[in-house]
Tab-separated table of C-alpha atoms in Angstrom:
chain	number	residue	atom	x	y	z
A	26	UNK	CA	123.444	186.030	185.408
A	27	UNK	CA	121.487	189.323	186.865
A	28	UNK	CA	124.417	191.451	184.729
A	29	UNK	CA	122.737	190.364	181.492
A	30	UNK	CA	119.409	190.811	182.838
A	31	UNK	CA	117.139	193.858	182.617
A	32	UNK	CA	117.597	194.380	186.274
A	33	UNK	CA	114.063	196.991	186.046
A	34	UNK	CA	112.763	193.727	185.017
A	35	UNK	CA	114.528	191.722	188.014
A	36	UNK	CA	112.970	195.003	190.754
A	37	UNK	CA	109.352	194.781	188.964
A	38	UNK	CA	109.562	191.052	189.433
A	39	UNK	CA	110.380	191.618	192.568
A	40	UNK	CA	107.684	193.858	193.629
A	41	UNK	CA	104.913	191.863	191.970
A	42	UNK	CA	106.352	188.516	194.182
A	43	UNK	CA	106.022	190.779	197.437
A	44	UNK	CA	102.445	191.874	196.438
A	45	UNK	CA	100.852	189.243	195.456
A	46	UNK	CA	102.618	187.012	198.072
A	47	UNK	CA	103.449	184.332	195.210
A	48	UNK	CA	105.695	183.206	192.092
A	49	UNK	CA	102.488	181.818	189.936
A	50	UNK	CA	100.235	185.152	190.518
A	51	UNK	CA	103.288	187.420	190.213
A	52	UNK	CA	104.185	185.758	186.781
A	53	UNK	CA	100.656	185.728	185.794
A	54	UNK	CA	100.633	189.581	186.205
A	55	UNK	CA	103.808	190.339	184.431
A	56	UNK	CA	103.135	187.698	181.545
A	57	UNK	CA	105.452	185.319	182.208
A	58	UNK	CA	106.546	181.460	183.530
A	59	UNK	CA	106.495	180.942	187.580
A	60	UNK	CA	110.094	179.456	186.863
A	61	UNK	CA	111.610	182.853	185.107
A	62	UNK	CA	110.087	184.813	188.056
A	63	UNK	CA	112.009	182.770	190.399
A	64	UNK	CA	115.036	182.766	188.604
A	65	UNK	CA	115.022	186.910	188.252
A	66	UNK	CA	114.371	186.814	191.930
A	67	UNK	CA	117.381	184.350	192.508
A	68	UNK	CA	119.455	186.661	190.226
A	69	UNK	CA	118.690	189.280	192.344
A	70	UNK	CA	119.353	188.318	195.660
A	71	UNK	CA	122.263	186.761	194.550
A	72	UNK	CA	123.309	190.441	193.298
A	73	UNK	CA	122.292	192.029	196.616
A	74	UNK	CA	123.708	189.082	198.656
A	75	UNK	CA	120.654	189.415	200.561
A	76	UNK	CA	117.361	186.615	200.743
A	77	UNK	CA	114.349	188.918	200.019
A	78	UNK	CA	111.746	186.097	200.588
A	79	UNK	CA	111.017	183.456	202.409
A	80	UNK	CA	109.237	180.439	200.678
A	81	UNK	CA	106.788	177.770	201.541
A	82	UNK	CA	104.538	175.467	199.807
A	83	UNK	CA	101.797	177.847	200.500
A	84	UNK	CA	103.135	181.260	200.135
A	85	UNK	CA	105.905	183.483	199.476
A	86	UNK	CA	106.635	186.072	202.565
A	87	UNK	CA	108.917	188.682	202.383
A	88	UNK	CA	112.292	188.600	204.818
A	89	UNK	CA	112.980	191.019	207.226
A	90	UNK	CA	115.707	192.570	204.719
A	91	UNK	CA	112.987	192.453	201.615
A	92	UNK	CA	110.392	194.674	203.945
A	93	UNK	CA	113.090	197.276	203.818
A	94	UNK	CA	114.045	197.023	200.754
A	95	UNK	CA	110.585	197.493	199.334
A	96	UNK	CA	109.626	200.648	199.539
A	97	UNK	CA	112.992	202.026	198.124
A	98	UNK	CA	112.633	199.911	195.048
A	99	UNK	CA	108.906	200.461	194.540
A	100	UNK	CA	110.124	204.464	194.467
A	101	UNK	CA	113.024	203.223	192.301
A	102	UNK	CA	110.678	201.456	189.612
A	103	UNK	CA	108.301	204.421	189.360
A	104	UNK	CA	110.804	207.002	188.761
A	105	UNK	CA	111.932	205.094	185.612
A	106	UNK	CA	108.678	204.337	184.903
A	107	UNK	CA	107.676	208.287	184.979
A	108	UNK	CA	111.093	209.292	183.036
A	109	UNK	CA	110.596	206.350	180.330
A	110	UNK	CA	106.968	207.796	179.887
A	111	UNK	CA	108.257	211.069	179.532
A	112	UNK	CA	111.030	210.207	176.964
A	113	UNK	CA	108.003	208.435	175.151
A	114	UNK	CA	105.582	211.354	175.213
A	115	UNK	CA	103.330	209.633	177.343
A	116	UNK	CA	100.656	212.609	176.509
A	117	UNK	CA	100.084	211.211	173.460
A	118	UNK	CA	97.460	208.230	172.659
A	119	UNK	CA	97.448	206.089	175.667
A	120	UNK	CA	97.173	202.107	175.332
A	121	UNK	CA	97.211	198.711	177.052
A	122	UNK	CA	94.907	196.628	179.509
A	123	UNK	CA	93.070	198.463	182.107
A	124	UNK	CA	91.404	195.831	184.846
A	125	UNK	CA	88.498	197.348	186.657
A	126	UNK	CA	85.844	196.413	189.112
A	127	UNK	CA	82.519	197.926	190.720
A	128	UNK	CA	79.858	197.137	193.044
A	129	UNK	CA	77.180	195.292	190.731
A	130	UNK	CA	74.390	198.012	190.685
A	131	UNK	CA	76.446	201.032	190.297
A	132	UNK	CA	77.987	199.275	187.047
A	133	UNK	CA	75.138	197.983	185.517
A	134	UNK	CA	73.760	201.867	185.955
A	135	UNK	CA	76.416	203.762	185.551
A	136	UNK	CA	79.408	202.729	184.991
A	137	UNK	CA	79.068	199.616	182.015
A	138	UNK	CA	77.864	202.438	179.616
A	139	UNK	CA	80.409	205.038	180.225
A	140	UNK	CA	83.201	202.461	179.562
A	141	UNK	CA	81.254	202.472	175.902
A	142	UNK	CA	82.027	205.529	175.818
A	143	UNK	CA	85.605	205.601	177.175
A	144	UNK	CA	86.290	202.700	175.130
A	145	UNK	CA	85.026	204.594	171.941
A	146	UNK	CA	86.997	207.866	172.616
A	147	UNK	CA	90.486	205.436	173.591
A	148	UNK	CA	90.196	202.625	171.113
A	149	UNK	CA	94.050	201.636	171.993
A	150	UNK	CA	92.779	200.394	176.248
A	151	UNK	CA	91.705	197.131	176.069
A	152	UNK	CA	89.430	196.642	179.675
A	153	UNK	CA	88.104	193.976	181.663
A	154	UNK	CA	85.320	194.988	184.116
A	155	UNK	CA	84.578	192.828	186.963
A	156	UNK	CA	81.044	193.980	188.385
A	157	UNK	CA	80.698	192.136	192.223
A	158	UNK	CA	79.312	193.981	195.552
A	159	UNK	CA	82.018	191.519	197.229
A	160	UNK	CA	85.219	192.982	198.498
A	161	UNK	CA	88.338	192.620	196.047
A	162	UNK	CA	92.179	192.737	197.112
A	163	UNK	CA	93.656	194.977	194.147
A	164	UNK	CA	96.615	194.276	194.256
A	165	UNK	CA	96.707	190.184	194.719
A	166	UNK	CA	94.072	190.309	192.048
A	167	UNK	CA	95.989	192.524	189.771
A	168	UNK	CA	93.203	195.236	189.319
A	169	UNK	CA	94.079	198.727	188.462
A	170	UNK	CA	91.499	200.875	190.007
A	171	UNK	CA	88.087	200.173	191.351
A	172	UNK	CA	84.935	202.112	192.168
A	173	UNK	CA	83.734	202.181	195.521
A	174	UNK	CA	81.310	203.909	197.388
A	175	UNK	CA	81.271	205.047	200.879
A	176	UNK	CA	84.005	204.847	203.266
A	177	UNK	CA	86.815	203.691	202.684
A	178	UNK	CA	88.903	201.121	205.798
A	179	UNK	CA	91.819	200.168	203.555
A	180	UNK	CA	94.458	202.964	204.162
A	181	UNK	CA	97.018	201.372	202.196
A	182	UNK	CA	95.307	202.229	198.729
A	183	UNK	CA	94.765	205.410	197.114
A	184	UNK	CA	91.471	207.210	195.751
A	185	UNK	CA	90.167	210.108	194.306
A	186	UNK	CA	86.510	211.255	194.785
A	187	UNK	CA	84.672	211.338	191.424
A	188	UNK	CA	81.356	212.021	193.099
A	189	UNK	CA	78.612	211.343	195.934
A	190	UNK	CA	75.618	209.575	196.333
A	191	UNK	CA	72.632	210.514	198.163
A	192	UNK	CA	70.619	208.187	200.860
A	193	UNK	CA	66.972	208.041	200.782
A	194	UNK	CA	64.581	205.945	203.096
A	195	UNK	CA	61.340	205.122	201.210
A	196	UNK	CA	58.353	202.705	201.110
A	197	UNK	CA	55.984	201.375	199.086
A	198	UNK	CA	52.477	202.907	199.358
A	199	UNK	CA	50.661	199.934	200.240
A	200	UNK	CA	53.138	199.611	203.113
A	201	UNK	CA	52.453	203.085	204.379
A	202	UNK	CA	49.057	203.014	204.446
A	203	UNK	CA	49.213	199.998	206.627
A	204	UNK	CA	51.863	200.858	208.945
A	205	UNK	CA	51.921	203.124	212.027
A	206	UNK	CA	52.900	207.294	211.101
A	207	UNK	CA	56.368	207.910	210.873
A	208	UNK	CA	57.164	211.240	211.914
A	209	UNK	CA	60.619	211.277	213.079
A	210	UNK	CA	63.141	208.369	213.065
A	211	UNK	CA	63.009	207.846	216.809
A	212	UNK	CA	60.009	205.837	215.527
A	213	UNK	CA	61.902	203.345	213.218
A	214	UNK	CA	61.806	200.890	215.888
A	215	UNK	CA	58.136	200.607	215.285
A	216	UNK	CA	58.139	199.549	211.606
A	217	UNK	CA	59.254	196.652	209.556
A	218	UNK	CA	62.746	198.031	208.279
A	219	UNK	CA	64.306	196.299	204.951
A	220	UNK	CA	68.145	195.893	205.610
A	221	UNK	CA	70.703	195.806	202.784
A	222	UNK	CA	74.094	193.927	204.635
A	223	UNK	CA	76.305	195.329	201.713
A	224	UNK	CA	75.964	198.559	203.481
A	225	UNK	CA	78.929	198.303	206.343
A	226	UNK	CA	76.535	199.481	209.192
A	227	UNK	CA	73.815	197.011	208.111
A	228	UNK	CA	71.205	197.728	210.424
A	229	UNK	CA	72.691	201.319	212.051
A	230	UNK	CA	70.587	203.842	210.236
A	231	UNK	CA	71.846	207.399	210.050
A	232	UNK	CA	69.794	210.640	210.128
A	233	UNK	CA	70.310	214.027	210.893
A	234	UNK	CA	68.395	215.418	213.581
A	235	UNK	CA	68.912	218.974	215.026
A	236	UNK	CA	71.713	219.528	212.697
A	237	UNK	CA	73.288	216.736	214.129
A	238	UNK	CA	74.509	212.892	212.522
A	239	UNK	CA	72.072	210.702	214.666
A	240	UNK	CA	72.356	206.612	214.790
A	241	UNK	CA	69.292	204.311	215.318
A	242	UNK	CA	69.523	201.095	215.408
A	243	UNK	CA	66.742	198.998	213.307
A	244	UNK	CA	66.103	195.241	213.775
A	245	UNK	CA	65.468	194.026	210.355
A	246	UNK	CA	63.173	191.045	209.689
A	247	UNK	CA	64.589	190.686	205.930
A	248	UNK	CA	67.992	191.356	205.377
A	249	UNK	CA	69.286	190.665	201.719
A	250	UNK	CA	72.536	191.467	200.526
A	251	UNK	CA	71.451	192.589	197.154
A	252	UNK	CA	70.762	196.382	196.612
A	253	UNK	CA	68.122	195.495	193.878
A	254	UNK	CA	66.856	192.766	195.964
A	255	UNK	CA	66.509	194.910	198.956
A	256	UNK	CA	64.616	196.908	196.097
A	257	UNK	CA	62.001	194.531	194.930
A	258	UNK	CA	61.090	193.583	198.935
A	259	UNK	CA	60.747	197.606	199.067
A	260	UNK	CA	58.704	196.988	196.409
A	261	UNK	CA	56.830	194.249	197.566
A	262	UNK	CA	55.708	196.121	200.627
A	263	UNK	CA	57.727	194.400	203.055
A	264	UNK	CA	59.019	197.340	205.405
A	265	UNK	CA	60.972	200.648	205.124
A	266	UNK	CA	64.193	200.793	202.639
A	267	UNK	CA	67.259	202.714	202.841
A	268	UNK	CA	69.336	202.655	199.382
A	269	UNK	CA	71.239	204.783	197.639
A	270	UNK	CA	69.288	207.406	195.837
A	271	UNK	CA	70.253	205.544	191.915
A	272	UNK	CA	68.615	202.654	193.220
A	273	UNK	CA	64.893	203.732	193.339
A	274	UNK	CA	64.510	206.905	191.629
A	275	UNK	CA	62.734	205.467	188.510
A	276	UNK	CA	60.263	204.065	191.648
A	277	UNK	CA	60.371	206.860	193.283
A	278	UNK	CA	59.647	209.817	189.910
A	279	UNK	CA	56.614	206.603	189.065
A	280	UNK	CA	55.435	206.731	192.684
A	281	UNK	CA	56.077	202.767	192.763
A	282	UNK	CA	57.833	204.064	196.491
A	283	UNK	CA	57.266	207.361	198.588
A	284	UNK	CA	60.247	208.951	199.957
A	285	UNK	CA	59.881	209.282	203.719
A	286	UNK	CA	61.344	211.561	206.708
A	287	UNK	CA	63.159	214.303	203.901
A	288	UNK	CA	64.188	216.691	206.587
A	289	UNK	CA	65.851	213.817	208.350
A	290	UNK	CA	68.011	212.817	205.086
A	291	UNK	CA	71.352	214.291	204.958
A	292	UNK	CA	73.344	211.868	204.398
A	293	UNK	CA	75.670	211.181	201.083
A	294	UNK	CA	77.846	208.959	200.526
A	295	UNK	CA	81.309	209.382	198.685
A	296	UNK	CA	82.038	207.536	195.102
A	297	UNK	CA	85.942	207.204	194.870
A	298	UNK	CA	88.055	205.777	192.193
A	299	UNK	CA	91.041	203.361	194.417
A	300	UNK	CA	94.010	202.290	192.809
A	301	UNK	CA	97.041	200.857	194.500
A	302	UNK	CA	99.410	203.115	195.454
A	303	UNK	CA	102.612	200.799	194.593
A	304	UNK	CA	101.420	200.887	190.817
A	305	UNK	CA	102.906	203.314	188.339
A	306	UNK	CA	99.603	205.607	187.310
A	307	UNK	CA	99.792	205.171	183.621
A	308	UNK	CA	98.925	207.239	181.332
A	309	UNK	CA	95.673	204.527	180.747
A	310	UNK	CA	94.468	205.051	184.137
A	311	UNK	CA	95.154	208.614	185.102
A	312	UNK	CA	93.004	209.115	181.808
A	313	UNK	CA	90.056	206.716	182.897
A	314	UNK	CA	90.222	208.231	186.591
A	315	UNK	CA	89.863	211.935	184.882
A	316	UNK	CA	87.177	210.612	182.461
A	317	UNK	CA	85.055	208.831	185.510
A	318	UNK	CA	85.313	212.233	187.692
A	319	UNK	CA	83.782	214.260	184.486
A	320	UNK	CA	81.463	211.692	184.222
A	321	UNK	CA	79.906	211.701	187.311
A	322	UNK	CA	80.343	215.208	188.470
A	323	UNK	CA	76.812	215.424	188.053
A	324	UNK	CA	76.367	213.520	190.833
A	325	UNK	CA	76.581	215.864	194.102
């Protein structure tokens, strides 16, 4: 059976089955029925006279022999993928479905009108943008590259930096003229402090004092895990806000909030484009990844 089969098709198979831990999402991905996957991945075992997988009603877990197989065959798939593209003249107009995501604010700012524009100068990429500030397993959820800012804990995925983001602490000015001075941030812990749970240290507030990266620790009475909701409470006068610089500078130029403690704000964070590293970069995404990183070179 597996001699009259495309066995590149049988090894992509199998890779998809091993990432997304499943013959339904695996088939899903590769546009096809759950019953060919599992027959390319029966054709192929029976050609290595090996069991790759183990199955379950539940999930599909790779065998001690498929774990070491893997990594040769992902290699194996891109190579051909690389030398087909060459033959092809994968320079020229690139085409297909890109799948994207992006933390909700940065999106709606940013990112939802340069994909207008990408979309206007590649009118071959077909893309579906998923805009959520909760986290999103690329490869089970068959995304190609997402935008995500600050550090990075997954080391299993790759990612270029297309830019950074600056910090700001700020407050309305009805709060400040009711609250106690704030003259360094040693006196956070006497103010009502907005906290934003999206960011990873929540309620850990860096600053940089003496040249130094210094920690305080703020006990929030509202915590919201919303960057424009943490906005409006700003807003509201409900305590001090640390965002992301995008997030209040129309407030900020309008003098709807009053940056606070300048000398004390160092701190950017990084905006990288991830992608997973066991996925060919084709042509489609290397030229969306180049196109975000001229896009938001501006932002330093």
């Amino acid at each position: 059976m597996a001699k009259i089969m495309d066995r590149i098709d049988l090894l992509k198979t199998y890779l998809k089955v091993a990432d997304t831990g499943s013959f339904t999402a695996a088939a899903e991905r590769l546009d096809m029925t759950p019953q060919l996957a599992s027959k390319y991945i029966r054709a192929l075992e029976s050609e290595l006279g090996a069991q790759l997988f183990h199955r379950s009603t539940r999930r599909v877990t790779m065998t001690e022999t498929g774990a070491a197989f893997y990594e040769r065959c992902a290699r194996l798939v891109d190579d051909f993928d690389e030398l087909k593209a060459d033959v092809r003249q994968d320079h020229c107009a690139p085409r297909g479905q890109l799948r994207l995501t992006a933390p909700h604010c940065f999106g709606g700012k940013y990112l939802v009108e340069a994909l207008a524009d990408f979309s206007a100068e590649h009118p071959e990429i077909s893309a579906t943008l998923d805009l959520t500030d909760h986290y999103i397993n690329l490869v089970e959820d068959g995304v190609d590259v997402a935008i995500r800012i600050g550090s990075l804990e997954d080391s299993s995925l790759l990612a270029r930096q297309i830019g950074m983001v600056p910090v700001v602490l700020c407050a309305s000015p009805d709060y400040i003229a009711n609250a106690p001075d704030l003259n360094t941030p040693s006196d956070l812990d006497q103010h009502a402090c907005i906290v934003d749970t999206n960011f990873k240290a929540e309620n850990k507030w860096t600053f940089l004092v003496d040249g130094q990266p210094a920690t305080y620790r703020v006990e929030g009475r509202l915590k919201i895990n919303s960057a424009s909701g943490a906005r409006t409470l700003a807003l509201k006068g409900q305590g001090l806000l640390l965002t992301l610089r995008y997030m209040v500078d129309d407030d900020i130029r309008t003098g709807r909030l009053i940056p606070l403690l300048p000398d004390y704000m160092a701190t950017k964070l990084a905006i990288n484009a991830v992608y997973p590293p066991t996925r060919h970069l084709s042509a489609r995404v290397r030229r969306f990844i180049d196109f975000m990183a001229a896009r938001f070179k501006h932002l330093k």
